Amino acid sequence: MTWQAFVRHVADLLRRDGCTDVVVRQARSDRGIDITARTADGRSVAVQCKNRAGRASVPSADMQKFAGAARAVDRVDIALFVATCTFSREAQAIADLSGVITVNRDELEAWSAGVRLKTLR
């Protein structure tokens, strides 16, 4: 699946789980945020999507950029980083420190199969 199709897939999962105002941002002006949305109870959501093949993992630099954009620039309630791979140890540490929710390949497969994300409830 292309990265554009992957972003649309994640947007569809957000809608399926009750999010509204789901917007896929333009790639050149997204400020590190691919999708914005609102949960059913009104919380703001920012999503970064990384479609990586093979044994690649999300590096800390990608997590730093997203955490900064979601927390400092847009100040969202829920920062969600969805990847088709794993997260490096340092990227996961940054996510934990900054309150970013990570969704790795295994969690994405379960979400795609119908399991709702706890953070969106």
mmCIF file of C-alpha atoms in Angstrom:
data_model
loop_
_atom_site.group_PDB
_atom_site.id
_atom_site.type_symbol
_atom_site.label_atom_id
_atom_site.label_comp_id
_atom_site.label_asym_id
_atom_site.label_seq_id
_atom_site.Cartn_x
_atom_site.Cartn_y
_atom_site.Cartn_z
ATOM 1 C CA MET A 1 0.000 0.000 0.000
ATOM 2 C CA THR A 2 1.305 3.474 -0.797
ATOM 3 C CA TRP A 3 1.860 5.967 1.990
ATOM 4 C CA GLN A 4 -1.158 7.947 0.750
ATOM 5 C CA ALA A 5 -3.368 4.844 0.886
ATOM 6 C CA PHE A 6 -2.022 4.090 4.354
ATOM 7 C CA VAL A 7 -2.941 7.564 5.623
ATOM 8 C CA ARG A 8 -6.442 7.181 4.156
ATOM 9 C CA HIS A 9 -6.741 3.742 5.810
ATOM 10 C CA VAL A 10 -5.882 5.214 9.220
ATOM 11 C CA ALA A 11 -8.371 8.054 8.630
ATOM 12 C CA ASP A 12 -11.042 5.441 7.879
ATOM 13 C CA LEU A 13 -10.185 3.584 11.110
ATOM 14 C CA LEU A 14 -10.594 6.817 13.073
ATOM 15 C CA ARG A 15 -14.023 7.366 11.519
ATOM 16 C CA ARG A 16 -15.009 3.747 12.202
ATOM 17 C CA ASP A 17 -14.099 4.236 15.869
ATOM 18 C CA GLY A 18 -16.362 7.281 16.185
ATOM 19 C CA CYS A 19 -14.050 10.189 15.400
ATOM 20 C CA THR A 20 -15.489 13.187 13.601
ATOM 21 C CA ASP A 21 -13.930 16.096 11.714
ATOM 22 C CA VAL A 22 -11.317 13.705 10.313
ATOM 23 C CA VAL A 23 -9.024 15.671 7.991
ATOM 24 C CA VAL A 24 -6.098 14.288 6.004
ATOM 25 C CA ARG A 25 -3.609 17.133 5.731
ATOM 26 C CA GLN A 26 -1.646 18.056 2.629
ATOM 27 C CA ALA A 27 1.807 16.423 2.638
ATOM 28 C CA ARG A 28 3.823 19.613 2.100
ATOM 29 C CA SER A 29 2.105 21.674 4.759
ATOM 30 C CA ASP A 30 1.281 19.093 7.417
ATOM 31 C CA ARG A 31 3.862 20.263 10.029
ATOM 32 C CA GLY A 32 4.514 16.641 10.912
ATOM 33 C CA ILE A 33 0.838 15.796 11.412
ATOM 34 C CA ASP A 34 -0.885 13.678 8.767
ATOM 35 C CA ILE A 35 -4.433 13.566 10.166
ATOM 36 C CA THR A 36 -6.464 15.630 12.607
ATOM 37 C CA ALA A 37 -9.759 14.560 14.159
ATOM 38 C CA ARG A 38 -12.035 14.764 17.196
ATOM 39 C CA THR A 39 -13.081 11.888 19.398
ATOM 40 C CA ALA A 40 -16.763 11.289 20.096
ATOM 41 C CA ASP A 41 -16.363 13.149 23.403
ATOM 42 C CA GLY A 42 -14.681 16.146 21.732
ATOM 43 C CA ARG A 43 -10.980 15.592 22.383
ATOM 44 C CA SER A 44 -8.633 16.753 19.635
ATOM 45 C CA VAL A 45 -6.474 14.147 17.904
ATOM 46 C CA ALA A 46 -3.311 14.463 15.813
ATOM 47 C CA VAL A 47 -1.962 11.455 13.940
ATOM 48 C CA GLN A 48 1.387 10.776 12.288
ATOM 49 C CA CYS A 49 1.500 7.795 9.927
ATOM 50 C CA LYS A 50 4.678 5.989 8.865
ATOM 51 C CA ASN A 51 4.451 3.263 6.253
ATOM 52 C CA ARG A 52 7.798 1.471 6.487
ATOM 53 C CA ALA A 53 8.608 -1.895 4.982
ATOM 54 C CA GLY A 54 10.719 -4.730 6.302
ATOM 55 C CA ARG A 55 12.778 -4.463 9.452
ATOM 56 C CA ALA A 56 12.841 -0.658 9.567
ATOM 57 C CA SER A 57 11.793 1.062 12.764
ATOM 58 C CA VAL A 58 10.655 4.579 13.529
ATOM 59 C CA PRO A 59 13.724 6.583 14.599
ATOM 60 C CA SER A 60 13.815 9.053 17.453
ATOM 61 C CA ALA A 61 14.052 12.038 15.078
ATOM 62 C CA ASP A 62 10.615 11.234 13.614
ATOM 63 C CA MET A 63 9.137 10.930 17.101
ATOM 64 C CA GLN A 64 10.742 14.189 18.231
ATOM 65 C CA LYS A 65 9.286 16.045 15.243
ATOM 66 C CA PHE A 66 5.806 14.658 15.810
ATOM 67 C CA ALA A 67 5.832 15.159 19.586
ATOM 68 C CA GLY A 68 6.869 18.769 19.083
ATOM 69 C CA ALA A 69 4.210 19.388 16.468
ATOM 70 C CA ALA A 70 1.425 17.700 18.417
ATOM 71 C CA ARG A 71 2.253 19.100 21.832
ATOM 72 C CA ALA A 72 3.866 22.491 21.218
ATOM 73 C CA VAL A 73 2.429 23.653 17.883
ATOM 74 C CA ASP A 74 -1.091 22.198 17.747
ATOM 75 C CA ARG A 75 -1.531 21.392 21.472
ATOM 76 C CA VAL A 76 -3.784 18.398 20.884
ATOM 77 C CA ASP A 77 -5.354 16.188 23.527
ATOM 78 C CA ILE A 78 -4.343 12.891 21.889
ATOM 79 C CA ALA A 79 -1.138 12.451 19.893
ATOM 80 C CA LEU A 80 -1.188 9.154 18.011
ATOM 81 C CA PHE A 81 1.771 7.786 16.022
ATOM 82 C CA VAL A 82 0.757 4.860 13.792
ATOM 83 C CA ALA A 83 3.432 2.795 12.021
ATOM 84 C CA THR A 84 3.617 -0.346 9.917
ATOM 85 C CA CYS A 85 6.800 -1.259 11.773
ATOM 86 C CA THR A 86 8.224 -1.066 15.279
ATOM 87 C CA PHE A 87 9.537 1.957 17.152
ATOM 88 C CA SER A 88 13.197 2.265 18.081
ATOM 89 C CA ARG A 89 13.905 2.095 21.801
ATOM 90 C CA GLU A 90 14.726 5.833 21.853
ATOM 91 C CA ALA A 91 11.616 6.750 19.834
ATOM 92 C CA GLN A 92 9.432 4.813 22.298
ATOM 93 C CA ALA A 93 11.176 6.523 25.229
ATOM 94 C CA ILE A 94 10.438 9.950 23.713
ATOM 95 C CA ALA A 95 6.832 8.921 23.096
ATOM 96 C CA ASP A 96 6.466 7.821 26.710
ATOM 97 C CA LEU A 97 7.973 11.072 28.011
ATOM 98 C CA SER A 98 5.816 13.281 25.792
ATOM 99 C CA GLY A 99 2.548 11.368 26.085
ATOM 100 C CA VAL A 100 2.442 10.172 22.476
ATOM 101 C CA ILE A 101 0.450 6.974 21.991
ATOM 102 C CA THR A 102 2.271 4.562 19.683
ATOM 103 C CA VAL A 103 0.569 1.990 17.472
ATOM 104 C CA ASN A 104 3.038 -0.513 16.036
ATOM 105 C CA ARG A 105 2.525 -3.096 13.301
ATOM 106 C CA ASP A 106 0.892 -5.706 15.556
ATOM 107 C CA GLU A 107 -1.446 -3.171 17.157
ATOM 108 C CA LEU A 108 -2.280 -1.756 13.716
ATOM 109 C CA GLU A 109 -3.218 -5.214 12.463
ATOM 110 C CA ALA A 110 -5.568 -5.686 15.416
ATOM 111 C CA TRP A 111 -7.054 -2.204 14.926
ATOM 112 C CA SER A 112 -7.565 -2.904 11.226
ATOM 113 C CA ALA A 113 -9.267 -6.198 12.113
ATOM 114 C CA GLY A 114 -11.880 -4.418 14.250
ATOM 115 C CA VAL A 115 -10.361 -3.930 17.704
ATOM 116 C CA ARG A 116 -11.024 -0.360 18.866
ATOM 117 C CA LEU A 117 -8.141 1.711 20.179
ATOM 118 C CA LYS A 118 -8.556 2.289 23.916
ATOM 119 C CA THR A 119 -7.304 5.848 23.649
ATOM 120 C CA LEU A 120 -10.198 6.796 21.323
ATOM 121 C CA ARG A 121 -12.935 5.539 23.638
#
